PDB file of C-alpha atoms in Angstrom:
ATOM      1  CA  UNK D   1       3.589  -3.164 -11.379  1.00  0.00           C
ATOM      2  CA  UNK D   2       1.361  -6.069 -10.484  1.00  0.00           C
ATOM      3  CA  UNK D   3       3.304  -9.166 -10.083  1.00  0.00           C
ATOM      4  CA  UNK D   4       2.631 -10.329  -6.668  1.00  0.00           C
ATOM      5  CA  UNK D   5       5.969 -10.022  -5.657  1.00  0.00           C
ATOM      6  CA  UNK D   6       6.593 -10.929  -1.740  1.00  0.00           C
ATOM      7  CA  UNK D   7       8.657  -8.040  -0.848  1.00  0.00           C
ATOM      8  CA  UNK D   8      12.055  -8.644   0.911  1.00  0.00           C
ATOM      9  CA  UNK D   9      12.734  -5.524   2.992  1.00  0.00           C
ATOM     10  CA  UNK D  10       9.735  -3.493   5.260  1.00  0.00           C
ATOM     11  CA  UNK D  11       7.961  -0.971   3.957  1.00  0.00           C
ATOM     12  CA  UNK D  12       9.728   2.297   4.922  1.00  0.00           C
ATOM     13  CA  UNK D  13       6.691   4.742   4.673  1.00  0.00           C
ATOM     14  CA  UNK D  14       3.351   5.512   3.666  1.00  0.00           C
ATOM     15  CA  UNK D  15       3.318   6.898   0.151  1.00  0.00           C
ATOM     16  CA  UNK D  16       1.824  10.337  -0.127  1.00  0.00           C
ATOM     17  CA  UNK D  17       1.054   9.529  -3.862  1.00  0.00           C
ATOM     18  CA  UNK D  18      -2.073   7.151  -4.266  1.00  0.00           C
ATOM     19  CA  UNK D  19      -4.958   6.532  -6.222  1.00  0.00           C
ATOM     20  CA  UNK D  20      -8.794   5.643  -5.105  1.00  0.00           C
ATOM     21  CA  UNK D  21      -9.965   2.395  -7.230  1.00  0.00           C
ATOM     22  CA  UNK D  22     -13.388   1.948  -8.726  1.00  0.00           C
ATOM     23  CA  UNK D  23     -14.230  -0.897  -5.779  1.00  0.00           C
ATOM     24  CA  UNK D  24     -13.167   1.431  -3.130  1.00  0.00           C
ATOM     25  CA  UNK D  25      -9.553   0.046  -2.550  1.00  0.00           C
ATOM     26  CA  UNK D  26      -6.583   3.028  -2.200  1.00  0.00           C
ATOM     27  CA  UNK D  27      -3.464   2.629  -4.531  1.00  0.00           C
ATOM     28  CA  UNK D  28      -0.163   3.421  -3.199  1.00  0.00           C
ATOM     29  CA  UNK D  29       2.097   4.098  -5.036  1.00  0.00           C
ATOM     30  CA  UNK D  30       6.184   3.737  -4.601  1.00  0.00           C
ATOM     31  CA  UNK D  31       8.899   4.813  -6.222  1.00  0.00           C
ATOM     32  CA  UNK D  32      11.588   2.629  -8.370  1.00  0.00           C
ATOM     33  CA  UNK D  33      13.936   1.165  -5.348  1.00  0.00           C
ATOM     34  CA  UNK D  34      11.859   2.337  -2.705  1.00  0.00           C
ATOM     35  CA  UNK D  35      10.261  -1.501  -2.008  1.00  0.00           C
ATOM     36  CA  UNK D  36      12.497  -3.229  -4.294  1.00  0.00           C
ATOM     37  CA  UNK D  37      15.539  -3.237  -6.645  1.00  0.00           C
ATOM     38  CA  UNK D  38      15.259  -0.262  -9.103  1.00  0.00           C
ATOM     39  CA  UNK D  39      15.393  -2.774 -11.589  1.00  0.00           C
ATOM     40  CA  UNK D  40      11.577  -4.057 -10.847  1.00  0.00           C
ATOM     41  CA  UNK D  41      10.559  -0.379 -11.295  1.00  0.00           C
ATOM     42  CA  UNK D  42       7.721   1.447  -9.949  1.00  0.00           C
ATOM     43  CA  UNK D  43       5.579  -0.194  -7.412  1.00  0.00           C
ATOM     44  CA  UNK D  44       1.945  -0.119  -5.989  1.00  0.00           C
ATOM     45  CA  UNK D  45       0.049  -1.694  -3.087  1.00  0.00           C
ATOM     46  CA  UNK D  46      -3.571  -1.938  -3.396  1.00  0.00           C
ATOM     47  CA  UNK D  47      -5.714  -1.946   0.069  1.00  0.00           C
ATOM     48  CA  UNK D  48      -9.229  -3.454   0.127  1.00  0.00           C
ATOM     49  CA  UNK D  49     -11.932  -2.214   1.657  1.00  0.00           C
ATOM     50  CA  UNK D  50     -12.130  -5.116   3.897  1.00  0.00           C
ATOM     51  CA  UNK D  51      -8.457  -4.203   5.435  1.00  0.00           C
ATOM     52  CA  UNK D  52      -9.389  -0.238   5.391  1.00  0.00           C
ATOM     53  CA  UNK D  53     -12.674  -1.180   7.437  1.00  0.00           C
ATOM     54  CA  UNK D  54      -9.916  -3.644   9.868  1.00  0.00           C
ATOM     55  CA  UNK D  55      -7.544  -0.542  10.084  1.00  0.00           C
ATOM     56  CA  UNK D  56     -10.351   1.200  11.221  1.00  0.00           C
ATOM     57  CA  UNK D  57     -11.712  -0.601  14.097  1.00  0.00           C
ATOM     58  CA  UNK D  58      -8.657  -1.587  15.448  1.00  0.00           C
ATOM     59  CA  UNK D  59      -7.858   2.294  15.249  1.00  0.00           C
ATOM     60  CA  UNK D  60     -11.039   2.634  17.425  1.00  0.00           C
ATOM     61  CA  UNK D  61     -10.786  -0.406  19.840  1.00  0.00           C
ATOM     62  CA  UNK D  62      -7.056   1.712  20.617  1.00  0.00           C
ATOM     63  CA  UNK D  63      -8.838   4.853  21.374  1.00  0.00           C
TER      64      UNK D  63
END
């Protein structure tokens, strides 16, 4: 689940099943197949705080 794998295809949707980390990052988590072959299993994307804070003001500045 954490190989640093560059995916190949987009991601097709926010994941409605995630996790909150100790350092404040947010956990997504996809199913087997959904981000790559079934074969790699389950995967997750972990967002910082830095790019959640980013998200935010850009979210803002769009306002």
């Amino acid at each position: 689940m954490d190989n640093g794998v560059n995916l190949s295809k987009r991601i097709p949707y926010v994941s409605h099943n995630y996790f909150i980390c100790h350092d404040g990052s947010i956990g997504l988590l996809y199913q087997a197949g959904d981000l790559m072959e079934v074969e790699a299993g389950a995967c997750k994307i972990v967002v910082s705080p830095e790019t959640i804070a980013k998200v935010n003001e850009l979210n803002k500045a769009n306002e």
